[in-house]
Tab-separated table of C-alpha atoms and ligand atoms in Angstrom:
chain	number	residue	atom	x	y	z
A	27	MET	CA	13.276	-24.144	-0.532
A	28	GLU	CA	14.457	-23.420	3.004
A	29	GLN	CA	15.979	-19.982	2.738
A	30	LEU	CA	14.819	-17.279	0.388
A	31	ASN	CA	17.170	-14.806	-1.245
A	32	ILE	CA	15.451	-11.451	-1.268
A	33	GLY	CA	15.997	-8.730	-3.846
A	34	ILE	CA	14.578	-5.237	-3.438
A	35	VAL	CA	14.137	-2.585	-6.124
A	36	GLY	CA	13.965	0.835	-4.487
A	37	SER	CA	15.842	2.087	-1.435
A	38	GLN	CA	13.645	4.717	0.142
A	39	PHE	CA	10.390	4.754	2.072
A	40	ALA	CA	8.522	1.632	0.930
A	41	ALA	CA	11.766	-0.331	0.558
A	42	GLY	CA	12.399	0.458	4.224
A	43	LEU	CA	8.947	-0.894	5.173
A	44	HIS	CA	9.792	-4.172	3.419
A	45	ALA	CA	13.345	-4.396	4.823
A	46	GLU	CA	12.148	-3.655	8.384
A	47	SER	CA	9.714	-6.553	8.011
A	48	TYR	CA	12.102	-8.988	6.277
A	49	LYS	CA	14.684	-8.582	9.005
A	50	ARG	CA	12.293	-10.254	11.470
A	51	PHE	CA	12.278	-13.536	9.546
A	52	PRO	CA	15.210	-15.974	9.824
A	53	GLN	CA	14.122	-17.857	6.695
A	54	VAL	CA	15.059	-14.933	4.407
A	55	LYS	CA	18.324	-13.269	3.462
A	56	MET	CA	18.256	-9.775	2.009
A	57	GLN	CA	20.781	-10.389	-0.766
A	58	ALA	CA	20.685	-7.404	-3.102
A	59	VAL	CA	19.116	-4.009	-3.683
A	60	ALA	CA	18.855	-1.943	-6.877
A	61	ALA	CA	17.996	1.763	-6.875
A	62	LEU	CA	19.096	5.109	-8.225
A	63	ASP	CA	19.933	6.590	-4.820
A	64	ASN	CA	20.549	5.900	-1.121
A	65	LEU	CA	22.238	2.558	-1.854
A	66	ARG	CA	25.081	2.832	0.632
A	67	GLU	CA	22.896	3.928	3.568
A	68	PHE	CA	20.161	1.407	2.816
A	69	SER	CA	22.454	-1.596	2.276
A	70	SER	CA	24.515	-0.918	5.395
A	71	LYS	CA	21.408	-0.349	7.551
A	72	TYR	CA	19.940	-3.715	6.505
A	73	ASN	CA	23.182	-5.686	5.971
A	74	ILE	CA	22.539	-6.225	2.265
A	75	PRO	CA	25.773	-7.418	0.599
A	76	ASN	CA	25.163	-6.430	-3.031
A	77	THR	CA	23.967	-3.153	-4.529
A	78	TYR	CA	23.134	-2.196	-8.115
A	79	LYS	CA	22.217	0.957	-9.983
A	80	ASP	CA	20.673	-1.164	-12.734
A	81	TYR	CA	17.927	-3.592	-11.679
A	82	ASN	CA	18.396	-5.665	-14.859
A	83	GLU	CA	21.988	-6.345	-13.823
A	84	MET	CA	20.756	-7.401	-10.371
A	85	PHE	CA	18.214	-9.771	-11.938
A	86	GLU	CA	20.945	-11.254	-14.127
A	87	LYS	CA	23.660	-11.693	-11.499
A	88	GLU	CA	21.716	-12.619	-8.365
A	89	ASN	CA	19.774	-15.753	-7.586
A	90	ILE	CA	16.656	-13.976	-6.276
A	91	ASN	CA	13.750	-16.101	-5.009
A	92	LEU	CA	11.502	-13.261	-3.856
A	93	LEU	CA	11.576	-9.705	-5.188
A	94	SER	CA	10.063	-6.573	-3.621
A	95	VAL	CA	9.219	-3.874	-6.159
A	96	CYS	CA	9.233	-0.598	-4.184
A	97	VAL	CA	9.572	2.046	-6.876
A	98	PRO	CA	7.270	4.847	-8.095
A	99	ASN	CA	3.940	3.678	-9.499
A	100	PHE	CA	4.691	4.327	-13.182
A	101	LEU	CA	7.696	1.959	-13.017
A	102	HIS	CA	5.844	-1.037	-11.588
A	103	LYS	CA	4.977	-2.469	-14.997
A	104	LYS	CA	8.458	-2.202	-16.486
A	105	ILE	CA	10.215	-3.678	-13.472
A	106	VAL	CA	7.743	-6.488	-12.731
A	107	ILE	CA	7.839	-7.574	-16.382
A	108	ALA	CA	11.653	-7.402	-16.537
A	109	ALA	CA	11.887	-9.488	-13.338
A	110	ALA	CA	9.385	-12.085	-14.586
A	111	GLU	CA	11.189	-12.392	-17.914
A	112	ALA	CA	14.524	-12.701	-16.082
A	113	GLY	CA	13.213	-15.816	-14.302
A	114	ILE	CA	12.327	-14.490	-10.809
A	115	LYS	CA	9.435	-16.660	-9.621
A	116	ASN	CA	7.948	-14.622	-6.751
A	117	ILE	CA	7.325	-10.905	-7.143
A	118	ILE	CA	5.703	-8.514	-4.666
A	119	CYS	CA	4.464	-5.309	-6.250
A	120	GLU	CA	3.695	-2.276	-4.099
A	121	LYS	CA	0.358	-0.490	-4.422
A	122	PRO	CA	-1.170	0.666	-6.740
A	123	ILE	CA	-0.393	-2.232	-9.030
A	124	ALA	CA	0.070	0.206	-11.940
A	125	THR	CA	-1.060	3.607	-13.164
A	126	ASN	CA	-3.455	2.260	-15.807
A	127	ILE	CA	-5.412	-0.887	-16.641
A	128	SER	CA	-3.400	-1.989	-19.655
A	129	ASP	CA	-0.127	-1.887	-17.680
A	130	ALA	CA	-1.684	-3.906	-14.855
A	131	GLN	CA	-3.119	-6.450	-17.296
A	132	ALA	CA	0.242	-6.786	-19.076
A	133	MET	CA	1.961	-7.465	-15.725
A	134	ILE	CA	-0.570	-10.164	-14.854
A	135	ASP	CA	-0.321	-11.749	-18.319
A	136	VAL	CA	3.489	-11.824	-18.426
A	137	CYS	CA	3.650	-13.281	-14.902
A	138	LYS	CA	1.126	-15.949	-15.835
A	139	LYS	CA	3.000	-16.822	-19.028
A	140	ASN	CA	6.282	-17.166	-17.121
A	141	ASN	CA	4.737	-19.083	-14.225
A	142	VAL	CA	5.477	-16.271	-11.795
A	143	ARG	CA	3.555	-15.621	-8.567
A	144	LEU	CA	2.599	-11.918	-8.638
A	145	MET	CA	1.652	-10.694	-5.170
A	146	TYR	CA	-0.084	-7.389	-4.524
A	147	ALA	CA	1.137	-5.557	-1.417
A	148	GLU	CA	-2.065	-4.368	0.271
A	149	ASP	CA	-0.861	-4.076	3.852
A	150	TRP	CA	-4.238	-3.012	5.327
A	151	LEU	CA	-5.517	-6.571	4.884
A	152	PHE	CA	-2.875	-7.819	7.322
A	153	ALA	CA	-3.168	-5.082	9.968
A	154	PRO	CA	-3.943	-6.939	13.236
A	155	ALA	CA	-6.846	-4.580	14.077
A	156	ILE	CA	-8.447	-5.191	10.676
A	157	VAL	CA	-7.925	-8.953	10.883
A	158	ARG	CA	-9.581	-8.968	14.327
A	159	ALA	CA	-12.492	-6.818	13.117
A	160	LYS	CA	-13.055	-9.215	10.198
A	161	GLU	CA	-13.100	-12.173	12.604
A	162	ILE	CA	-15.749	-10.442	14.742
A	163	LEU	CA	-17.804	-9.597	11.651
A	164	ASP	CA	-17.510	-13.175	10.289
A	165	GLU	CA	-18.524	-14.563	13.665
A	166	GLY	CA	-21.746	-12.512	13.447
A	167	GLY	CA	-20.703	-10.158	16.259
A	168	ILE	CA	-22.290	-7.081	14.637
A	169	GLY	CA	-24.921	-8.906	12.608
A	170	LYS	CA	-25.162	-8.444	8.872
A	171	LEU	CA	-22.767	-5.949	7.275
A	172	LEU	CA	-24.542	-2.788	6.072
A	173	TYR	CA	-22.087	0.079	5.618
A	174	ILE	CA	-18.317	0.722	5.706
A	175	LYS	CA	-16.613	4.091	6.039
A	176	ALA	CA	-12.828	4.147	5.515
A	177	LYS	CA	-10.131	6.688	4.840
A	178	GLU	CA	-6.412	7.292	4.623
A	179	SER	CA	-5.093	10.851	4.801
A	180	HIS	CA	-2.000	12.850	5.650
A	181	GLN	CA	-0.474	16.213	4.873
A	182	GLY	CA	1.157	15.306	1.532
A	183	SER	CA	3.536	12.740	0.076
A	184	HIS	CA	7.290	12.776	0.791
A	185	SER	CA	7.873	11.354	-2.714
A	186	ILE	CA	8.174	13.783	-5.618
A	187	TYR	CA	6.862	11.011	-7.889
A	188	ALA	CA	3.613	10.823	-5.906
A	189	GLN	CA	3.042	14.548	-6.406
A	190	LYS	CA	2.912	14.293	-10.199
A	191	LYS	CA	0.017	12.652	-11.980
A	192	GLU	CA	2.211	11.324	-14.810
A	193	TYR	CA	4.283	9.245	-12.363
A	194	CYS	CA	1.571	8.472	-9.826
A	195	GLY	CA	-1.446	7.793	-12.077
A	196	GLY	CA	-3.535	10.381	-10.209
A	197	GLY	CA	-3.384	12.004	-6.793
A	198	THR	CA	-4.428	11.055	-3.314
A	199	MET	CA	-7.168	8.559	-4.285
A	200	ILE	CA	-4.845	6.279	-6.267
A	201	HIS	CA	-1.973	6.754	-3.833
A	202	LEU	CA	-3.746	6.578	-0.442
A	203	GLY	CA	-7.395	5.799	-1.230
A	204	ILE	CA	-6.386	2.520	-2.908
A	205	HIS	CA	-6.055	1.060	0.640
A	206	PRO	CA	-9.660	1.734	1.741
A	207	VAL	CA	-10.866	0.781	-1.757
A	208	ALA	CA	-9.213	-2.666	-1.518
A	209	PHE	CA	-10.384	-2.982	2.075
A	210	VAL	CA	-14.095	-2.518	1.347
A	211	SER	CA	-14.050	-5.402	-1.167
A	212	PHE	CA	-12.121	-7.558	1.294
A	213	LEU	CA	-14.604	-6.862	4.084
A	214	ALA	CA	-17.783	-7.061	2.009
A	215	GLY	CA	-16.473	-10.205	0.294
A	216	CYS	CA	-17.432	-9.051	-3.196
A	217	ASP	CA	-16.613	-6.558	-5.938
A	218	VAL	CA	-17.710	-2.958	-6.316
A	219	GLN	CA	-20.841	-2.447	-8.422
A	220	GLU	CA	-20.988	1.340	-8.808
A	221	VAL	CA	-19.279	4.508	-7.610
A	222	MET	CA	-20.097	8.186	-7.323
A	223	GLY	CA	-16.886	10.152	-6.944
A	224	MET	CA	-15.854	13.703	-6.246
A	225	ALA	CA	-12.296	15.092	-6.329
A	226	THR	CA	-10.242	18.205	-6.842
A	227	ASN	CA	-8.403	18.102	-10.141
A	228	GLY	CA	-4.789	19.018	-9.400
A	229	GLY	CA	-3.004	22.378	-9.637
A	230	GLU	CA	-5.138	25.428	-8.870
A	231	THR	CA	-8.240	23.284	-8.276
A	232	ASN	CA	-6.567	21.592	-5.310
A	233	LEU	CA	-7.583	22.627	-1.802
A	234	LYS	CA	-3.999	23.187	-0.688
A	235	HIS	CA	-1.254	21.570	-2.802
A	236	HIS	CA	-1.344	23.734	-5.929
A	237	ASP	CA	2.024	22.324	-7.021
A	238	TYR	CA	0.654	18.743	-7.157
A	239	THR	CA	-0.708	17.787	-10.578
A	240	GLY	CA	-2.966	15.067	-9.096
A	241	GLU	CA	-5.889	15.772	-6.726
A	242	ASP	CA	-5.261	16.480	-3.025
A	243	TRP	CA	-8.816	15.578	-1.925
A	244	ALA	CA	-11.141	12.820	-3.152
A	245	ALA	CA	-14.093	10.827	-1.852
A	246	ALA	CA	-16.561	8.319	-3.210
A	247	LEU	CA	-19.865	6.685	-2.371
A	248	ILE	CA	-19.858	3.027	-3.330
A	249	THR	CA	-22.418	0.269	-3.706
A	250	MET	CA	-21.016	-3.253	-3.518
A	251	GLU	CA	-22.409	-6.171	-5.542
A	252	ASN	CA	-24.108	-7.518	-2.419
A	253	GLY	CA	-25.771	-4.157	-1.651
A	254	VAL	CA	-23.356	-3.109	1.119
A	255	LYS	CA	-22.737	0.655	1.008
A	256	ALA	CA	-19.346	2.290	1.509
A	257	PHE	CA	-17.781	5.712	1.727
A	258	VAL	CA	-14.051	6.040	1.017
A	259	GLU	CA	-11.940	9.138	1.383
A	260	ALA	CA	-8.326	10.143	0.800
A	261	ASN	CA	-6.753	13.556	1.262
A	262	TYR	CA	-3.467	15.423	1.593
A	263	ILE	CA	-4.828	18.155	3.859
A	264	THR	CA	-4.585	16.311	7.183
A	265	HIS	CA	-2.059	17.491	9.761
A	266	GLY	CA	-0.811	15.600	12.790
A	267	GLY	CA	0.354	12.336	11.201
A	268	MET	CA	-1.239	9.757	8.961
A	269	ASP	CA	-4.932	9.311	9.734
A	270	ASP	CA	-6.372	5.880	8.864
A	271	LYS	CA	-9.868	5.443	10.238
A	272	ILE	CA	-12.508	2.824	9.648
A	273	GLU	CA	-16.121	2.484	10.747
A	274	ILE	CA	-18.063	-0.713	10.139
A	275	TYR	CA	-21.833	-0.816	10.671
A	276	GLY	CA	-23.891	-3.996	10.963
A	277	THR	CA	-27.517	-4.782	11.777
A	278	ASP	CA	-26.552	-5.487	15.428
A	279	GLY	CA	-23.479	-3.429	16.166
A	280	ASN	CA	-20.600	-1.242	14.971
A	281	ILE	CA	-16.814	-1.520	14.883
A	282	HIS	CA	-14.532	1.522	14.916
A	283	ILE	CA	-10.812	1.223	14.110
A	284	ASP	CA	-8.119	3.830	14.454
A	285	LEU	CA	-5.148	2.261	12.648
A	286	THR	CA	-2.641	5.045	13.121
A	287	LYS	CA	-3.574	7.035	16.205
A	288	GLY	CA	-4.924	4.254	18.365
A	289	SER	CA	-1.723	3.719	20.350
A	290	PRO	CA	-2.072	2.676	24.002
A	291	ILE	CA	0.754	5.123	24.849
A	292	ASP	CA	0.149	8.784	25.719
A	293	VAL	CA	3.271	10.927	25.898
A	294	TYR	CA	3.561	14.498	27.085
A	295	SER	CA	6.916	15.972	25.980
A	296	ARG	CA	7.961	19.566	26.573
A	297	HIS	CA	10.744	19.493	23.971
A	298	GLY	CA	9.683	16.695	21.612
A	299	TYR	CA	11.312	13.344	20.774
A	300	GLY	CA	12.416	11.329	17.728
A	301	TYR	CA	9.353	9.743	16.164
A	302	ALA	CA	5.636	9.302	16.906
A	303	ILE	CA	3.748	8.028	13.831
A	304	GLU	CA	4.126	8.210	10.041
A	305	LYS	CA	4.062	11.774	8.675
A	306	THR	CA	3.996	13.474	12.090
A	307	ASP	CA	6.107	16.627	11.992
A	308	PHE	CA	5.735	17.551	15.636
A	309	THR	CA	6.204	15.567	18.864
A	310	HIS	CA	5.775	18.301	21.447
A	311	GLY	CA	2.945	18.270	23.982
A	312	TRP	CA	0.591	15.301	24.104
A	313	THR	CA	1.216	12.640	21.420
A	314	LYS	CA	0.384	8.970	20.867
A	315	PRO	CA	3.483	7.234	19.454
A	316	ALA	CA	3.030	3.911	17.626
A	317	VAL	CA	4.299	0.871	19.518
A	318	ASP	CA	5.286	-1.072	16.376
A	319	GLU	CA	4.045	0.648	13.238
A	320	PHE	CA	5.421	-2.007	10.859
A	321	MET	CA	3.190	-4.489	12.660
A	322	SER	CA	0.123	-2.306	13.280
A	323	LEU	CA	-0.083	-1.159	9.637
A	324	GLY	CA	0.196	-4.749	8.421
A	325	TYR	CA	3.609	-4.852	6.748
A	326	VAL	CA	5.124	-7.581	8.948
A	327	LYS	CA	2.205	-10.007	8.570
A	328	GLU	CA	1.903	-9.164	4.875
A	329	LEU	CA	5.524	-10.099	4.182
A	330	GLU	CA	5.262	-13.160	6.427
A	331	HIS	CA	2.393	-14.304	4.211
A	332	PHE	CA	4.293	-13.640	0.973
A	333	ILE	CA	7.383	-15.447	2.328
A	334	ASP	CA	5.162	-18.415	3.199
A	335	CYS	CA	3.650	-18.385	-0.322
A	336	ALA	CA	7.137	-18.368	-1.879
A	337	ILE	CA	8.626	-21.062	0.372
A	338	ASN	CA	5.628	-23.381	0.392
A	339	ASN	CA	4.422	-22.747	-3.133
A	340	LYS	CA	1.034	-21.334	-2.028
A	341	GLU	CA	-1.300	-18.895	-3.675
A	342	PRO	CA	-1.594	-15.507	-1.922
A	343	ASN	CA	-4.722	-14.820	0.168
A	344	LEU	CA	-7.839	-13.245	-1.231
A	345	GLY	CA	-7.072	-9.574	-1.829
A	346	THR	CA	-3.350	-9.937	-2.495
A	347	LYS	CA	-3.098	-11.481	-5.935
A	348	GLY	CA	-2.088	-9.375	-8.943
A	349	GLU	CA	-5.719	-9.613	-10.110
A	350	ASP	CA	-6.884	-8.004	-6.846
A	351	GLY	CA	-4.522	-5.097	-7.492
A	352	LEU	CA	-6.109	-4.706	-10.912
A	353	LYS	CA	-9.633	-4.689	-9.410
A	354	ALA	CA	-8.694	-2.005	-6.861
A	355	LEU	CA	-7.199	0.083	-9.665
A	356	GLU	CA	-10.374	-0.282	-11.749
A	357	VAL	CA	-12.407	1.108	-8.829
A	358	VAL	CA	-10.062	4.074	-8.345
A	359	LEU	CA	-10.182	4.879	-12.074
A	360	ALA	CA	-13.988	4.625	-11.995
A	361	ILE	CA	-14.000	7.134	-9.094
A	362	TYR	CA	-11.922	9.502	-11.242
A	363	LYS	CA	-14.272	9.015	-14.186
A	364	SER	CA	-17.268	9.756	-11.990
A	365	ALA	CA	-15.599	12.821	-10.453
A	366	GLU	CA	-14.842	14.176	-13.940
A	367	SER	CA	-18.276	13.502	-15.400
A	368	GLY	CA	-20.365	14.156	-12.283
A	369	LYS	CA	-22.163	10.873	-13.024
A	370	LEU	CA	-22.545	7.523	-11.332
A	371	VAL	CA	-20.138	4.964	-12.876
A	372	LYS	CA	-21.114	1.301	-12.994
A	373	LEU	CA	-18.376	-1.336	-12.914
A	374	LYS	CA	-20.618	-4.370	-13.314
B	12	NAD	N1	1.991	0.072	1.237
B	12	NAD	C1	2.256	1.285	1.672
B	12	NAD	O1	1.748	1.700	2.700
B	12	NAD	C2	3.196	2.161	0.904
B	12	NAD	C3	3.767	3.255	1.545
B	12	NAD	C4	4.616	4.076	0.787
B	12	NAD	C5	4.832	3.798	-0.548
B	12	NAD	N2	4.246	2.729	-1.141
B	12	NAD	C6	4.471	2.441	-2.578
B	12	NAD	O2	5.833	2.065	-2.763
B	12	NAD	C7	6.328	2.580	-3.989
B	12	NAD	C8	7.567	3.431	-3.702
B	12	NAD	O3	7.201	4.530	-2.911
B	12	NAD	P1	8.268	5.330	-2.017
B	12	NAD	O4	7.446	6.184	-1.146
B	12	NAD	O5	9.272	4.423	-1.453
B	12	NAD	O6	8.944	6.237	-3.151
B	12	NAD	P2	10.254	7.110	-3.034
B	12	NAD	O7	10.128	8.200	-4.022
B	12	NAD	O8	10.495	7.417	-1.578
B	12	NAD	O9	11.415	6.111	-3.510
B	12	NAD	C9	11.468	5.642	-4.827
B	12	NAD	C10	12.618	4.658	-4.950
B	12	NAD	O10	12.578	4.130	-6.274
B	12	NAD	C11	13.893	4.134	-6.788
B	12	NAD	N3	13.870	4.207	-8.248
B	12	NAD	C12	13.295	5.160	-9.030
B	12	NAD	N4	13.541	4.873	-10.334
B	12	NAD	C13	14.245	3.721	-10.342
B	12	NAD	C14	14.804	2.931	-11.382
B	12	NAD	N5	14.654	3.247	-12.664
B	12	NAD	N6	15.497	1.829	-11.026
B	12	NAD	C15	15.654	1.471	-9.731
B	12	NAD	N7	15.142	2.197	-8.717
B	12	NAD	C16	14.452	3.299	-9.026
B	12	NAD	C17	14.533	5.361	-6.180
B	12	NAD	O11	15.951	5.243	-6.257
B	12	NAD	C18	13.986	5.302	-4.758
B	12	NAD	O12	14.801	4.479	-3.963
B	12	NAD	C19	5.180	3.358	-4.625
B	12	NAD	O13	4.542	2.527	-5.561
B	12	NAD	C20	4.239	3.649	-3.466
B	12	NAD	O14	2.896	3.742	-3.869
B	12	NAD	C21	3.457	1.900	-0.424
């Protein structure tokens, strides 16, 4: 297969991340998009010839080789299964893979039965800074891995679906914390053994977002199967743009990564300018605008990898199979269980 026809379900934020990445690759053609809204703006921005309100109709009428599923979390199962049963052979599902274990397992099973490659979109694993840090760790540059600290935070989701537990599957830990959770397994090279979680519980228990039904603050202490310790955090109380920070400690050194605010550019603007980094609401004074956020957060390399898997019939890398999405979800749900019970939860 020399050129891939791309289909996208969803037309807002995550769909834009995928489309911005796809447009860099000559071997793909964005052929069709299905969504409930924003179809005209999205399709004209990315030169997509065909638009649909009904994704089933898109699956039926279009010859799609690679599908991006960029819809709210609770719809991942329904749409991935419909696509697999409609004969689409390569499906990328945004994070989290689903809102519960049985949905995630059903997606994996149906894809397997229909010989479909289900790819889990964990962009952190492709962020150039993370890839470089992993190389240094693997080379022995900081000795033996001991402890990882990782978080993603911002001031609250733009998506109304992410603000409601019934659509999201939880709050900030499932929606943002799923990135650091997947990352610690990737870096430690093994699964999570046990977690001790703490979280607000939505509504009035939240620190700030009393209208969100999921938690707006959550953290967990983790022990990996190989004894490595980790601390992961996610919150919606962070101003000043998305804050993704990582610390990696080894027996002979440390690595610190600032994924979102580590730009080499410093700008001082008296009256502000268009855009600095994701979720920044203010560009006056001193700011550090991203140079190429689609690249630095991993989306471009992630989609390059999935395109390569689809064209060359390869299995996705460790950390980006449907099964990896399920494992990350199991950890997040264990963190919730621990936060509710106040007890350590063992996964193994
Ligand atoms: N990897 C990342 O960094 C990242 C970032 C943002 C979002 N996401 C994930 O991407 C997914 C979408 O998030 P978003 O922020 O774009 O959400 P959003 O609320 O901004 O957009 C949701 C989109 O889904 C479409 N949609 C809803 N119901 C539909 C239906 N029945 N049929 C077809 N389309 C439907 C809407 O029309 C809209 O275009 C979520 O799973 C989210 O977790 C991932």
